[in-house]
Backbone as CSV, one residue per row, in Angstrom:
resi,resn,N_x,N_y,N_z,CA_x,CA_y,CA_z,C_x,C_y,C_z
1,SER,9.110,-1.328,5.588,8.085,-2.316,5.858,7.632,-2.945,4.539
2,LEU,7.177,-4.154,4.629,6.749,-4.900,3.448,5.558,-4.233,2.773
3,VAL,4.602,-3.790,3.577,3.404,-3.160,3.017,3.769,-1.873,2.285
4,ILE,4.680,-1.097,2.842,5.079,0.160,2.209,5.779,-0.112,0.883
5,ASN,6.645,-1.119,0.832,7.326,-1.457,-0.418,6.344,-1.915,-1.488
6,ILE,5.390,-2.752,-1.095,4.382,-3.223,-2.052,3.542,-2.051,-2.543
7,ARG,3.133,-1.185,-1.610,2.328,-0.026,-1.989,3.106,0.897,-2.921
8,ARG,4.386,1.089,-2.657,5.219,1.940,-3.511,5.271,1.364,-4.927
9,GLN,5.437,0.039,-5.049,5.460,-0.601,-6.365,4.113,-0.448,-7.063
10,ARG,3.026,-0.636,-6.293,1.683,-0.544,-6.864,1.403,0.872,-7.360
11,VAL,1.805,1.855,-6.590,1.590,3.242,-6.994,2.385,3.572,-8.254
12,ALA,3.608,3.048,-8.357,4.414,3.287,-9.557,3.746,2.686,-10.787
13,VAL,3.180,1.488,-10.645,2.491,0.849,-11.772,1.215,1.614,-12.109
14,ALA,0.481,2.066,-11.084,-0.733,2.843,-11.336,-0.389,4.159,-12.041
15,ASP,0.707,4.785,-11.616,1.154,6.013,-12.278,1.480,5.755,-13.747
16,GLU,2.120,4.641,-14.011,2.457,4.297,-15.393,1.197,4.132,-16.229
17,ARG,0.202,3.452,-15.671,-1.056,3.241,-16.382,-1.749,4.578,-16.668
18,VAL,-1.757,5.457,-15.688,-2.380,6.768,-15.866,-1.604,7.593,-16.894
19,GLU,-0.283,7.501,-16.878,0.530,8.243,-17.835,0.289,7.769,-19.260
20,ILE,0.140,6.462,-19.442,-0.147,5.917,-20.776,-1.486,6.444,-21.273
21,THR,-2.481,6.408,-20.401,-3.814,6.885,-20.767,-3.789,8.380,-21.062
22,THR,-3.081,9.135,-20.240,-2.980,10.585,-20.455,-2.290,10.896,-21.773
23,ALA,-1.211,10.170,-22.074,-0.501,10.393,-23.335,-1.411,10.102,-24.522
24,MET,-2.209,9.044,-24.421,-3.116,8.701,-25.508,-4.168,9.789,-25.672
25,LEU,-4.727,10.261,-24.567,-5.774,11.272,-24.653,-5.234,12.619,-25.138
26,GLN,-4.001,12.942,-24.746,-3.419,14.205,-25.211,-3.155,14.179,-26.717
27,GLY,-2.845,13.016,-27.230,-2.587,12.894,-28.666,-3.675,12.094,-29.347
28,ILE,-4.916,12.340,-28.993,-6.020,11.524,-29.501,-6.122,11.586,-31.027
29,LYS,-5.813,12.729,-31.627,-5.879,12.824,-33.090,-4.849,11.903,-33.740
30,VAL,-3.628,11.912,-33.215,-2.568,11.057,-33.747,-2.920,9.591,-33.505
31,THR,-3.465,9.330,-32.329,-3.840,7.954,-31.981,-4.890,7.422,-32.948
32,LYS,-5.923,8.214,-33.205,-6.987,7.772,-34.108,-6.500,7.718,-35.557
33,LEU,-5.735,8.713,-35.962,-5.265,8.785,-37.346,-4.387,7.591,-37.699
34,ASN,-3.510,7.195,-36.791,-2.573,6.105,-37.058,-3.037,4.752,-36.528
35,ASN,-4.264,4.709,-36.019,-4.857,3.460,-35.526,-4.001,2.813,-34.423
36,TYR,-3.630,3.629,-33.424,-2.815,3.156,-32.312,-3.648,2.691,-31.116
37,GLU,-4.966,2.655,-31.238,-5.821,2.312,-30.093,-5.470,0.956,-29.507
38,ASP,-5.238,-0.032,-30.382,-4.947,-1.387,-29.905,-3.640,-1.438,-29.121
39,LYS,-2.632,-0.695,-29.586,-1.356,-0.674,-28.874,-1.510,-0.044,-27.497
40,PHE,-2.237,1.070,-27.446,-2.456,1.717,-26.149,-3.298,0.840,-25.231
41,GLU,-4.310,0.196,-25.790,-5.162,-0.678,-24.995,-4.355,-1.835,-24.404
42,ALA,-3.461,-2.403,-25.195,-2.626,-3.510,-24.717,-1.685,-3.042,-23.609
43,ARG,-1.102,-1.859,-23.774,-0.194,-1.331,-22.752,-0.937,-1.031,-21.445
44,VAL,-2.135,-0.449,-21.556,-2.932,-0.153,-20.364,-3.361,-1.449,-19.687
45,ALA,-3.772,-2.440,-20.464,-4.198,-3.722,-19.896,-3.039,-4.416,-19.180
46,GLU,-1.854,-4.357,-19.761,-0.688,-4.987,-19.143,-0.316,-4.274,-17.840
47,ALA,-0.364,-2.953,-17.842,-0.070,-2.194,-16.620,-1.128,-2.467,-15.560
48,ARG,-2.377,-2.555,-15.966,-3.463,-2.831,-15.016,-3.315,-4.239,-14.438
49,GLN,-2.897,-5.190,-15.246,-2.700,-6.556,-14.760,-1.605,-6.597,-13.689
50,ARG,-0.512,-5.867,-13.917,0.550,-5.799,-12.907,0.057,-5.091,-11.651
51,GLU,-0.771,-4.062,-11.838,-1.308,-3.322,-10.698,-2.228,-4.207,-9.853
52,VAL,-3.097,-4.970,-10.495,-4.009,-5.859,-9.767,-3.230,-6.926,-9.005
53,LYS,-2.159,-7.427,-9.606,-1.313,-8.415,-8.946,-0.718,-7.834,-7.658
54,LEU,-0.257,-6.589,-7.726,0.305,-5.943,-6.538,-0.773,-5.616,-5.502
55,VAL,-1.974,-5.270,-5.955,-3.078,-5.021,-5.019,-3.405,-6.298,-4.263
56,LYS,-3.455,-7.424,-4.965,-3.721,-8.708,-4.298,-2.640,-9.027,-3.277
57,LYS,-1.390,-8.789,-3.645,-0.282,-9.037,-2.727,-0.387,-8.142,-1.497
58,GLU,-0.701,-6.876,-1.711,-0.854,-5.929,-0.610,-2.000,-6.335,0.320
59,GLN,-3.115,-6.751,-0.253,-4.259,-7.164,0.557,-3.979,-8.458,1.317
60,PHE,-3.209,-9.362,0.731,-2.830,-10.589,1.430,-1.986,-10.269,2.662
61,VAL,-1.001,-9.385,2.490,-0.148,-8.998,3.627,-0.990,-8.319,4.700
62,TRP,-1.897,-7.436,4.274,-2.764,-6.756,5.239,-3.653,-7.764,5.977
63,GLY,-4.194,-8.739,5.259,-5.029,-9.769,5.881,-4.254,-10.607,6.887
64,MET,-3.034,-10.981,6.538,-2.214,-11.748,7.481,-1.890,-10.917,8.726
65,THR,-1.644,-9.635,8.546,-1.401,-8.755,9.680,-2.625,-8.691,10.583
66,LEU,-3.796,-8.615,9.984,-5.034,-8.583,10.758,-5.237,-9.878,11.535
67,VAL,-4.971,-11.014,10.902,-5.092,-12.303,11.584,-4.142,-12.362,12.780
68,ILE,-2.922,-11.897,12.579,-1.946,-11.896,13.672,-2.418,-10.993,14.803
69,ARG,-2.950,-9.814,14.456,-3.435,-8.895,15.489,-4.594,-9.476,16.273
70,VAL,-5.447,-10.249,15.632,-6.587,-10.841,16.323,-6.160,-12.037,17.162
71,CYS,-5.265,-12.858,16.647,-4.875,-14.092,17.333,-3.862,-13.876,18.454
72,THR,-3.032,-12.881,18.359,-1.978,-12.680,19.344,-2.506,-12.513,20.775
73,PRO,-3.522,-11.687,21.035,-4.011,-11.578,22.410,-4.576,-12.891,22.957
74,VAL,-5.230,-13.662,22.114,-5.789,-14.945,22.560,-4.667,-15.910,22.922
75,ILE,-3.650,-15.972,22.077,-2.514,-16.864,22.343,-1.753,-16.406,23.578
76,ALA,-1.569,-15.093,23.722,-0.861,-14.569,24.895,-1.628,-14.866,26.180
77,THR,-2.940,-14.727,26.144,-3.758,-15.021,27.324,-3.671,-16.496,27.675
78,ALA,-3.813,-17.365,26.693,-3.733,-18.803,26.940,-2.358,-19.184,27.473
79,ALA,-1.310,-18.635,26.894,0.050,-18.932,27.350,0.270,-18.457,28.782
80,THR,-0.279,-17.311,29.124,-0.150,-16.795,30.487,-0.854,-17.702,31.481
81,LEU,-2.057,-18.129,31.142,-2.805,-19.012,32.041,-2.097,-20.355,32.208
82,VAL,-1.613,-20.929,31.132,-0.911,-22.207,31.195,0.388,-22.064,31.980
83,THR,1.128,-20.994,31.739,2.383,-20.762,32.463,2.131,-20.596,33.959
84,PHE,1.087,-19.873,34.308,0.736,-19.659,35.710,0.497,-20.993,36.420
85,VAL,-0.201,-21.882,35.770,-0.519,-23.182,36.380,0.709,-24.091,36.419
86,LEU,1.541,-24.078,35.368,2.656,-25.016,35.277,3.905,-24.578,36.043
87,VAL,4.004,-23.325,36.441,5.202,-22.844,37.120,5.364,-23.511,38.485
88,SER,4.289,-23.647,39.169,4.363,-24.233,40.507,3.112,-25.064,40.762
89,GLU,3.284,-26.094,41.584,2.126,-26.927,41.935,1.179,-26.191,42.871
90,ASN,1.683,-25.145,43.530,0.847,-24.385,44.455,-0.078,-23.404,43.733
91,ASN,0.211,-23.126,42.465,-0.635,-22.188,41.710,-1.881,-22.912,41.212
92,VAL,-2.984,-22.482,41.728,-4.271,-23.030,41.318,-5.042,-21.893,40.662
93,LEU,-5.556,-22.173,39.527,-6.274,-21.146,38.770,-7.676,-20.985,39.343
94,THR,-7.894,-19.879,40.024,-9.207,-19.602,40.613,-9.964,-18.648,39.696
95,ALA,-11.230,-18.490,40.000,-12.061,-17.595,39.187,-11.559,-16.155,39.282
96,SER,-11.147,-15.719,40.460,-10.680,-14.343,40.617,-9.364,-14.117,39.861
97,ASP,-8.446,-15.092,39.909,-7.194,-14.965,39.157,-7.457,-14.945,37.648
98,THR,-8.318,-15.845,37.210,-8.646,-15.922,35.790,-9.305,-14.626,35.318
99,PHE,-10.257,-14.134,36.099,-10.946,-12.897,35.724,-9.966,-11.730,35.662
100,THR,-9.071,-11.652,36.642,-8.086,-10.568,36.670,-7.178,-10.617,35.445
101,ILE,-6.688,-11.794,35.091,-5.814,-11.941,33.927,-6.565,-11.601,32.640
102,LEU,-7.784,-12.091,32.522,-8.573,-11.805,31.319,-8.862,-10.308,31.178
103,MET,-9.190,-9.643,32.281,-9.458,-8.201,32.232,-8.189,-7.420,31.874
104,LEU,-7.061,-7.838,32.437,-5.798,-7.167,32.133,-5.472,-7.270,30.643
105,PHE,-5.566,-8.461,30.101,-5.269,-8.632,28.680,-6.294,-7.919,27.796
106,ASN,-7.536,-7.891,28.247,-8.567,-7.176,27.488,-8.292,-5.670,27.490
107,MET,-7.801,-5.140,28.615,-7.507,-3.707,28.709,-6.307,-3.314,27.854
108,ILE,-5.290,-4.159,27.772,-4.100,-3.776,27.008,-4.216,-4.123,25.523
109,LYS,-5.223,-4.904,25.151,-5.398,-5.280,23.744,-5.720,-4.058,22.879
110,PHE,-6.594,-3.185,23.329,-7.002,-2.028,22.532,-5.845,-1.070,22.261
111,PRO,-5.076,-0.640,23.279,-3.956,0.276,22.980,-2.900,-0.342,22.068
112,ILE,-2.639,-1.628,22.223,-1.641,-2.277,21.366,-2.119,-2.299,19.914
113,ASN,-3.402,-2.630,19.699,-3.944,-2.622,18.333,-3.942,-1.215,17.750
114,GLN,-4.273,-0.222,18.547,-4.290,1.153,18.070,-2.884,1.638,17.724
115,ALA,-1.895,1.202,18.504,-0.508,1.592,18.210,-0.080,1.045,16.851
116,GLY,-0.467,-0.197,16.544,-0.158,-0.780,15.236,-0.815,-0.010,14.107
117,GLN,-2.076,0.374,14.300,-2.765,1.152,13.276,-2.139,2.532,13.118
118,LEU,-1.725,3.129,14.236,-1.082,4.438,14.183,0.220,4.377,13.381
119,LEU,1.022,3.342,13.615,2.269,3.190,12.861,1.996,2.989,11.372
120,SER,0.967,2.218,11.055,0.614,1.982,9.659,0.184,3.273,8.980
121,LYS,-0.656,4.034,9.634,-1.121,5.302,9.058,0.033,6.303,8.940
122,ALA,0.931,6.316,9.921,2.085,7.217,9.861,2.973,6.869,8.670
123,ALA,3.183,5.577,8.428,4.000,5.154,7.285,3.349,5.578,5.972
124,LEU,2.036,5.439,5.868,1.342,5.862,4.652,1.416,7.381,4.489
125,GLY,1.342,8.107,5.588,1.453,9.559,5.537,2.829,10.003,5.071
126,ILE,3.861,9.346,5.559,5.230,9.667,5.144,5.399,9.406,3.653
127,GLN,4.864,8.284,3.192,4.960,7.963,1.772,4.218,9.008,0.932
128,ALA,3.057,9.434,1.386,2.293,10.451,0.656,3.052,11.770,0.611
129,MET,3.707,12.131,1.707,4.489,13.370,1.731,5.663,13.286,0.763
130,GLN,6.285,12.115,0.659,7.394,11.948,-0.272,6.925,12.068,-1.718
131,ARG,5.722,11.591,-2.000,5.203,11.659,-3.370,4.784,13.073,-3.748
132,ILE,4.247,13.823,-2.805,3.747,15.156,-3.128,4.844,16.210,-3.041
133,GLY,5.979,15.866,-2.436,7.092,16.804,-2.278,7.527,17.478,-3.566
134,PRO,7.778,16.723,-4.650,8.198,17.374,-5.905,7.166,18.376,-6.436
135,PHE,5.895,18.085,-6.253,4.865,19.005,-6.718,4.823,20.265,-5.859
136,MET,5.047,20.115,-4.577,5.073,21.279,-3.687,6.294,22.139,-3.990
137,ASP,7.425,21.514,-4.308,8.616,22.271,-4.690,8.360,23.056,-5.977
138,ARG,7.646,22.444,-6.897,7.331,23.108,-8.163,6.477,24.343,-7.931
139,GLU,5.558,24.282,-6.989,4.710,25.421,-6.668,5.524,26.571,-6.088
140,ASP,6.655,26.254,-5.424,7.505,27.286,-4.848,8.370,27.959,-5.897
141,GLY,8.303,27.501,-7.135,9.080,28.105,-8.200,10.452,27.479,-8.378
142,LYS,10.694,26.347,-7.744,12.003,25.703,-7.867,12.156,24.958,-9.180
143,GLY,11.056,24.688,-9.838,11.126,23.984,-11.114,9.989,24.434,-12.005
144,ASP,10.223,24.478,-13.318,9.203,24.925,-14.245,8.401,23.780,-14.826
145,HIS,8.963,22.585,-14.814,8.309,21.454,-15.462,8.189,20.294,-14.480
146,ALA,7.240,19.432,-14.744,7.114,18.212,-13.951,8.307,17.327,-14.242
147,THR,8.966,16.828,-13.196,10.179,16.052,-13.408,10.086,14.655,-12.833
148,TYR,8.937,14.251,-12.324,8.798,12.935,-11.721,8.887,11.873,-12.796
149,GLN,9.817,10.928,-12.627,9.968,9.863,-13.613,10.503,8.633,-12.919
150,GLU,9.763,7.535,-12.988,10.213,6.258,-12.454,11.033,5.556,-13.519
151,SER,11.997,4.767,-13.093,12.832,4.062,-14.058,12.039,3.008,-14.823
152,SER,10.966,2.472,-14.186,10.184,1.440,-14.862,9.119,2.038,-15.780
153,SER,8.926,3.341,-15.710,7.893,3.982,-16.502,8.350,4.152,-17.947
154,ARG,7.450,3.937,-18.871,7.796,4.091,-20.281,7.404,5.473,-20.794
155,VAL,6.400,6.059,-20.192,5.947,7.372,-20.610,6.019,8.271,-19.399
156,ALA,6.839,9.303,-19.450,7.007,10.204,-18.311,6.126,11.429,-18.498
157,PRO,5.538,11.937,-17.382,4.722,13.139,-17.519,5.620,14.350,-17.782
158,THR,5.313,15.082,-18.815,6.069,16.280,-19.124,5.094,17.353,-19.560
159,THR,5.578,18.557,-19.655,4.759,19.635,-20.188,5.380,20.087,-21.487
160,GLY,4.583,20.582,-22.372,5.101,21.034,-23.658,4.559,20.193,-24.784
161,ASP,5.116,20.357,-25.941,4.658,19.651,-27.134,5.531,18.432,-27.378
162,ASP,5.353,17.404,-26.578,6.143,16.190,-26.713,5.438,15.203,-27.631
163,LYS,6.199,14.332,-28.223,5.651,13.266,-29.056,5.185,12.127,-28.168
164,ILE,4.274,11.342,-28.662,3.749,10.207,-27.903,4.670,9.022,-28.092
165,ALA,5.076,8.411,-26.972,5.921,7.233,-27.034,5.040,6.005,-27.141
166,LEU,5.290,5.173,-28.120,4.484,3.980,-28.303,5.129,2.742,-27.721
167,GLU,6.406,2.743,-27.484,7.049,1.548,-26.954,8.014,1.919,-25.886
């Protein structure tokens, strides 16, 4: 899904920003001694700018989805009423027919909207399980060190006495 792909990209950028900040804080003495604050600040600002861009994109897609969810029942109801009248000259739209159609569409609107929300939440849950999987494996003793590394990330989380990457 488009939202899941955008969210995955946004999370990767947010992880990169957090990793840069963590690396700076872990080596704060080296950072201060060599006057690297400006370089780290620029890298964090650039990562944050990319993250905000992806957040805006994600919110736009979510907003369009919401508009579609709100407008679809209204359009479907109008189309049903128009089709009912235009199919035959004998079909006359009475108050009882109109009320019945409106109640039917009103009754099915809630379950359809809830199904969409359920699918969205399920997709986010699956993504969260995929992200936490490596950490859960590590707790089982399958790995001694953190191994999560995105190809776009410049600073990977590791354990031990690693040097700080500046570029």
